[in-house]
PDB file of C-alpha atoms in Angstrom:
ATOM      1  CA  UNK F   1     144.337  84.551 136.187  1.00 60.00           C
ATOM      2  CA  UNK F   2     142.780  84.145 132.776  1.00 69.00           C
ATOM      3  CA  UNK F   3     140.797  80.547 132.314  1.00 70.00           C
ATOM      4  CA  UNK F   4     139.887  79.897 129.123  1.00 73.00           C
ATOM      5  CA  UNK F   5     137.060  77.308 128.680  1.00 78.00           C
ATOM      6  CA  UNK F   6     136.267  75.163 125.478  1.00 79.00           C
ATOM      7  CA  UNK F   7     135.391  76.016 122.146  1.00 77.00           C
ATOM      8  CA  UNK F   8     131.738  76.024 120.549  1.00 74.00           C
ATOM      9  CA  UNK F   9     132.906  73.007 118.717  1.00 73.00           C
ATOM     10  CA  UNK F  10     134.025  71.650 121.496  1.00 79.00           C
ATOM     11  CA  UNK F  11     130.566  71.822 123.560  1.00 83.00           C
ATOM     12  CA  UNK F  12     129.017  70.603 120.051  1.00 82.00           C
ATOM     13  CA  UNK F  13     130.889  67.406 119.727  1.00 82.00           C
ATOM     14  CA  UNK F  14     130.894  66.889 123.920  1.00 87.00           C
ATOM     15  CA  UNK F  15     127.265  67.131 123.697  1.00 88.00           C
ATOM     16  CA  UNK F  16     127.112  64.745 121.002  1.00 89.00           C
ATOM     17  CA  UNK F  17     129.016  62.085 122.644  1.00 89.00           C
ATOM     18  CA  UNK F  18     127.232  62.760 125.608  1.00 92.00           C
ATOM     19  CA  UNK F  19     124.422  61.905 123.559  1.00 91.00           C
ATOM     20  CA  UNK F  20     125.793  58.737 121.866  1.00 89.00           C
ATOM     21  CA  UNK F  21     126.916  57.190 125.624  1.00 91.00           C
ATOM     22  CA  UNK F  22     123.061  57.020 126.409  1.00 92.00           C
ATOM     23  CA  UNK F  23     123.260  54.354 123.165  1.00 89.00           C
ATOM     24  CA  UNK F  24     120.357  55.572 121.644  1.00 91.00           C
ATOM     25  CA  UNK F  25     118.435  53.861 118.761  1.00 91.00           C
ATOM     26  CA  UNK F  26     117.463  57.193 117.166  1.00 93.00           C
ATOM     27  CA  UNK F  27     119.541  60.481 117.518  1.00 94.00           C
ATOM     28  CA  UNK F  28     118.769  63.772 116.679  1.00 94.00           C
ATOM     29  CA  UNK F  29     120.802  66.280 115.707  1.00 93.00           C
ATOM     30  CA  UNK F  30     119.589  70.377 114.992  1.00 89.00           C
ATOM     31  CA  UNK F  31     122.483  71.882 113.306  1.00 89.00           C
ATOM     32  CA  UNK F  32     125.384  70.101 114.813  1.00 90.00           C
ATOM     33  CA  UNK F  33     127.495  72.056 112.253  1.00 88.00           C
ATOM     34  CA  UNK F  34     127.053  75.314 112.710  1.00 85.00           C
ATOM     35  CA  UNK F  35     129.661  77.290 114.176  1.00 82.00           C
ATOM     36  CA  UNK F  36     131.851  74.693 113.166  1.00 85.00           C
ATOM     37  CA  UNK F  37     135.027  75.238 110.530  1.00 86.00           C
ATOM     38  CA  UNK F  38     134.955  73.202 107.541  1.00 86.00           C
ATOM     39  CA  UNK F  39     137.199  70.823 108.323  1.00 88.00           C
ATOM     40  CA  UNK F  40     135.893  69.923 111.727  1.00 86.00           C
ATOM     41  CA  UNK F  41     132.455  69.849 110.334  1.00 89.00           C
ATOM     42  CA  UNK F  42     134.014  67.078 107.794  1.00 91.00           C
ATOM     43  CA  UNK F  43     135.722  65.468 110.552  1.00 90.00           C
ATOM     44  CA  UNK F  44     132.091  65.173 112.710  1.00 90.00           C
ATOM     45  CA  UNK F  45     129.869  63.996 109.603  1.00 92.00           C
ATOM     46  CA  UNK F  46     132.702  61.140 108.544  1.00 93.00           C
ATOM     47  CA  UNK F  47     132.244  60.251 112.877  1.00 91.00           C
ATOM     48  CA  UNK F  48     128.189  59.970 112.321  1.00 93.00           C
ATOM     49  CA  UNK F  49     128.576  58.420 109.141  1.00 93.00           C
ATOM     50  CA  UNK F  50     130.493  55.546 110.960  1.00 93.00           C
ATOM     51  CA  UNK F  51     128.409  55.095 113.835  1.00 89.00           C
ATOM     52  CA  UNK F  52     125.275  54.902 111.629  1.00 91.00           C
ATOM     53  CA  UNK F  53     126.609  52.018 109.769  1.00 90.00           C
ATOM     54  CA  UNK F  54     126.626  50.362 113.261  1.00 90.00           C
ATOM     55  CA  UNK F  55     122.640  50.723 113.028  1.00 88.00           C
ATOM     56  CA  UNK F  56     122.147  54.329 114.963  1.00 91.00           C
ATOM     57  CA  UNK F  57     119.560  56.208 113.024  1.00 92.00           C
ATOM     58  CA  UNK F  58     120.878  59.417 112.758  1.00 93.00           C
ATOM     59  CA  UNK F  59     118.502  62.542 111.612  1.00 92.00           C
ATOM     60  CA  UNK F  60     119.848  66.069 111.554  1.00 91.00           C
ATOM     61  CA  UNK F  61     119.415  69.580 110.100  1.00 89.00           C
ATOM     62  CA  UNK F  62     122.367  70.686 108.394  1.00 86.00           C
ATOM     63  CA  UNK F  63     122.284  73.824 106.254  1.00 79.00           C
ATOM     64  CA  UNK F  64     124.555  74.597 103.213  1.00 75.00           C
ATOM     65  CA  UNK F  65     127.484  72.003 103.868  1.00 81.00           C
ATOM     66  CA  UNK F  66     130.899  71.704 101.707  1.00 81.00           C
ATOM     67  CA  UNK F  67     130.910  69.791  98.910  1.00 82.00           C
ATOM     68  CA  UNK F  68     132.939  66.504 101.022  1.00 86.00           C
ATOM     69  CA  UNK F  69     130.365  66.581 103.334  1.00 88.00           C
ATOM     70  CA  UNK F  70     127.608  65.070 100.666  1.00 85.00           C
ATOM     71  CA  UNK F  71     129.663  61.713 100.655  1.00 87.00           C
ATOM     72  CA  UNK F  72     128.456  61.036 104.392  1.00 90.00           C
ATOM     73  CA  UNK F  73     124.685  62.053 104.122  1.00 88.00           C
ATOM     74  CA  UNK F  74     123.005  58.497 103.087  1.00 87.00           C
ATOM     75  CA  UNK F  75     119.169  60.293 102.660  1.00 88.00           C
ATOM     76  CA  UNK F  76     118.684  63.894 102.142  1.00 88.00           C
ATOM     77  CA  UNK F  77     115.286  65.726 102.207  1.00 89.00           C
ATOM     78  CA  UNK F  78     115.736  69.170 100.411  1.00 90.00           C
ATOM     79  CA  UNK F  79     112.486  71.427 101.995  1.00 87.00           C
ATOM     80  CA  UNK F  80     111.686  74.053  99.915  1.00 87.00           C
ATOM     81  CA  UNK F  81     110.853  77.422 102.111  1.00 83.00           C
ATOM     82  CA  UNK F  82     107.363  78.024 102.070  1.00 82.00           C
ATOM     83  CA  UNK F  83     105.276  80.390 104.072  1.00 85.00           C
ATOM     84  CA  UNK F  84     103.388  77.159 106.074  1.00 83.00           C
ATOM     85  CA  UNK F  85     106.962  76.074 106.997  1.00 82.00           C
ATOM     86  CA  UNK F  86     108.816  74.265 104.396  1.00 84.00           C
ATOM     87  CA  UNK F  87     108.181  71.688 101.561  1.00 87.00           C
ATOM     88  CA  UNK F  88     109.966  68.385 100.252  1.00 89.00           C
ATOM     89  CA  UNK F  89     111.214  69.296  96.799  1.00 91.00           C
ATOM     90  CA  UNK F  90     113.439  65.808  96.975  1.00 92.00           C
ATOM     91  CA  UNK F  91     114.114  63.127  99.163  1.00 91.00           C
ATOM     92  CA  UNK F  92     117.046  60.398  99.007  1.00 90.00           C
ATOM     93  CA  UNK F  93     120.287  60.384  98.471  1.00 86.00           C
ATOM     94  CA  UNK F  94     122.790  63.328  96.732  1.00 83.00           C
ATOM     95  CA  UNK F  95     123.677  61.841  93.612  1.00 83.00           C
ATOM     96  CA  UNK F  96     120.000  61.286  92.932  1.00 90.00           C
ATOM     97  CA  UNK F  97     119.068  64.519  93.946  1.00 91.00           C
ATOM     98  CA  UNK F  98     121.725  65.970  91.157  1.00 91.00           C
ATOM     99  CA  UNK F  99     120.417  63.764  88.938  1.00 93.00           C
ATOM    100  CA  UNK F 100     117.193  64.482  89.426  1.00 93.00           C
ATOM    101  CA  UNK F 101     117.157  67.610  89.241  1.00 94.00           C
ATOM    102  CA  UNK F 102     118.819  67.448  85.533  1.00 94.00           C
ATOM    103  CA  UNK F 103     116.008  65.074  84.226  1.00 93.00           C
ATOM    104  CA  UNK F 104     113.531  67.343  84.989  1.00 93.00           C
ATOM    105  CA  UNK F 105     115.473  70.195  83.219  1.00 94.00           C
ATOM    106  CA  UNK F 106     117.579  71.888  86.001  1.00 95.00           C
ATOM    107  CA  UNK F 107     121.074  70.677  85.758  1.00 95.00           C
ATOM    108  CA  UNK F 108     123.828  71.300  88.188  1.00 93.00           C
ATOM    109  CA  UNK F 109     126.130  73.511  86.641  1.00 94.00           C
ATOM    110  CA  UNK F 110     129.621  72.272  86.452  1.00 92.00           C
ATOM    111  CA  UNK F 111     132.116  73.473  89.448  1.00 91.00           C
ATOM    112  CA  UNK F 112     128.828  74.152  91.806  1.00 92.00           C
ATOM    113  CA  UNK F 113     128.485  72.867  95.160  1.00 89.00           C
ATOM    114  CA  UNK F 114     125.086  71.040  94.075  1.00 89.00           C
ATOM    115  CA  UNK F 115     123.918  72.241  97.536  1.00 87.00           C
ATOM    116  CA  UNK F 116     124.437  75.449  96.870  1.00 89.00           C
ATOM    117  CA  UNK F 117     122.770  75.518  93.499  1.00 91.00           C
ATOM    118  CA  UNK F 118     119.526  73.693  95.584  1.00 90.00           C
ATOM    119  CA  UNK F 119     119.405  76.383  97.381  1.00 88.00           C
ATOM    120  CA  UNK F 120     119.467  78.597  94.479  1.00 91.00           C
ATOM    121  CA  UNK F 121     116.674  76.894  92.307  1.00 91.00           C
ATOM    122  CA  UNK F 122     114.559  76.397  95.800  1.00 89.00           C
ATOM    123  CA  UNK F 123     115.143  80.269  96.790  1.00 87.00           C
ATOM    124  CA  UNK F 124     114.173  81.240  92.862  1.00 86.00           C
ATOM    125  CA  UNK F 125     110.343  81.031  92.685  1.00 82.00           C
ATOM    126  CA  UNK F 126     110.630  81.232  88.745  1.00 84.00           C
ATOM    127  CA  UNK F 127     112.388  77.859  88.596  1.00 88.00           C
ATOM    128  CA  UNK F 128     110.312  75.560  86.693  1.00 92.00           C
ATOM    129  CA  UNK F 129     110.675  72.082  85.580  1.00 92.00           C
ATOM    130  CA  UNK F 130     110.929  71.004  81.331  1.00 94.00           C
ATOM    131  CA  UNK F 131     107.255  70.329  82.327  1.00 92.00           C
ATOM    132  CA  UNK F 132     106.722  74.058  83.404  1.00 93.00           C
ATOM    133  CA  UNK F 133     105.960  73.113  87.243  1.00 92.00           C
ATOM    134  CA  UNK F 134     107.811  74.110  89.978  1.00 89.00           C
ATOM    135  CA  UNK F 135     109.791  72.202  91.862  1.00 90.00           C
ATOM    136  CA  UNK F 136     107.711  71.322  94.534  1.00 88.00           C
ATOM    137  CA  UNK F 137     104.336  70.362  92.323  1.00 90.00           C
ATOM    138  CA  UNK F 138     106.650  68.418  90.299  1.00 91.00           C
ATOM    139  CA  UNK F 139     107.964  66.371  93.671  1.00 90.00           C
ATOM    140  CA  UNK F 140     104.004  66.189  94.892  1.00 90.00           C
ATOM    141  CA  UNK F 141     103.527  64.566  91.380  1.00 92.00           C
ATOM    142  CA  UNK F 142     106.133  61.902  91.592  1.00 91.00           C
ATOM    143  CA  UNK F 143     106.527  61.186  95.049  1.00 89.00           C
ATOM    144  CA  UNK F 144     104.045  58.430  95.272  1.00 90.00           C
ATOM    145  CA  UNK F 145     105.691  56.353  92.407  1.00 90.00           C
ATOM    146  CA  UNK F 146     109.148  57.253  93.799  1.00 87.00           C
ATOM    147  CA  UNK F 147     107.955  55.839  97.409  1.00 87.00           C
ATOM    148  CA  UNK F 148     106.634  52.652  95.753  1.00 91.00           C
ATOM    149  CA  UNK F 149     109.858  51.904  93.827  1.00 88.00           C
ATOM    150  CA  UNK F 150     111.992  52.596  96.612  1.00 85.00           C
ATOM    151  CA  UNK F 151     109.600  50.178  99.220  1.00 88.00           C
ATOM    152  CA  UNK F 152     109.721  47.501  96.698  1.00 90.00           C
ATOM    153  CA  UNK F 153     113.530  47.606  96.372  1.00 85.00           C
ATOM    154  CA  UNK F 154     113.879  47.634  99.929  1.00 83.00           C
ATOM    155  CA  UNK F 155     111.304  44.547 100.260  1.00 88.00           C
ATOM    156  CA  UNK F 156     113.430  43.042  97.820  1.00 88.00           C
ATOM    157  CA  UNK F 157     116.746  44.033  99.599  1.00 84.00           C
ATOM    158  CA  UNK F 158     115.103  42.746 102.461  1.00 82.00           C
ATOM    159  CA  UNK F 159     113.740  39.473 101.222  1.00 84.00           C
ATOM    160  CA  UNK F 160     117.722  38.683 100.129  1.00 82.00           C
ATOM    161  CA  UNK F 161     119.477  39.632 103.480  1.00 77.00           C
ATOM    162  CA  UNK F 162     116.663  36.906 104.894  1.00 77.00           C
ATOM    163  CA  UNK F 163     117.550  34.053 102.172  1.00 73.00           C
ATOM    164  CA  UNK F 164     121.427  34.888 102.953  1.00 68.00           C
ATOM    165  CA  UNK F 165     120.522  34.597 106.535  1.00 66.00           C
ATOM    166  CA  UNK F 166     119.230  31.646 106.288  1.00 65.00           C
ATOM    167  CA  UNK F 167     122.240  30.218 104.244  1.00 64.00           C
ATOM    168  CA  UNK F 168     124.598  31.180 106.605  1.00 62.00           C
ATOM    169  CA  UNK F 169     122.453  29.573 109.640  1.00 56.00           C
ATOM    170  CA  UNK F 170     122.154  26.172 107.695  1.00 58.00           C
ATOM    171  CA  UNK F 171     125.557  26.466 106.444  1.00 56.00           C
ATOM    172  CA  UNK F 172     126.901  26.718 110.457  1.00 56.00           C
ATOM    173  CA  UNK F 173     124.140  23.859 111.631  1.00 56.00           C
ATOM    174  CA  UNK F 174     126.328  21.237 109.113  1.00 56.00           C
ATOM    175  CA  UNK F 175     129.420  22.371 110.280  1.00 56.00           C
TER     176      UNK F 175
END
């Protein structure tokens, strides 16, 4: 009798639901992609995507995805290798991580996965910036003004989902 049991993507994506029935506020995830084909790891990112935007924070490790999968990963934080472990080089989303990267003088060059070309410039430990720092002293350099932008606009996001709130709650008292 030959029994064949389920795939490694099927464990993966078991385990994960398994996960998500325990209706977590915070999941996460070490390399739920690996060992996973393309498509499937498409498939499992559009899933997450989903059930984030019902309010699940979702944090995982995913290394070297497709080029579709960028579309479903709201914050990135690109982590340079370093001998002490690992540090940020970028953090938020994709498109400003490609942009990014071409202000300071390291565009994306066309028809290249940019997350293959991240890992390029973070593996190459010539890659300067138009400023002549590398990639990390340039991130140490800006992060503090990048962090205060991005905690005023979310004060401010925050300060107009409370005013709409409050419209729609007087709105339904007249009614």
């Amino acid at each position: 009798e030959n029994r064949r049991g389920i795939s490694g993507g099927q464990r993966k994506r078991v385990n994960i639901g398994m996960e998500l029935m325990q209706n977590p506020k915070i999941l996460f995830l070490d390399e739920p992609t690996s060992g996973l084909d393309s498509t499937t790891t498409v498939e499992l990112l559009q899933y997450l995507h989903k059930y984030a935007s019902t309010g699940l924070n979702i944090s995982l490790v995913i290394h070297q995805p497709r080029f579709e999968c960028l579309e479903y990963l709201d914050n990135t934080v690109l982590l340079k290798p370093t001998p002490e472990g690992g540090r940020a080089v970028f953090v938020g989303n994709m498109k400003e991580a490609v942009k990014h990267f071409r202000h300071v003088g390291l565009p994306c060059p066309d028809r290249v996965n940019p997350t293959d070309f991240f890992l390029d410039i973070m593996s190459d430990k010539a890659a300067r910036t138009k400023d002549g720092l590398t990639i990390e002293e340039h991130w140490q350099k800006i992060a503090p003004e990048v962090a205060k932008k991005r905690a005023e606009a979310a004060a401010k996001e925050a300060e107009a989902l409370k005013i709409s709130d409050k419209n729609k709650f007087s709105r339904s008292r007249r009614a």
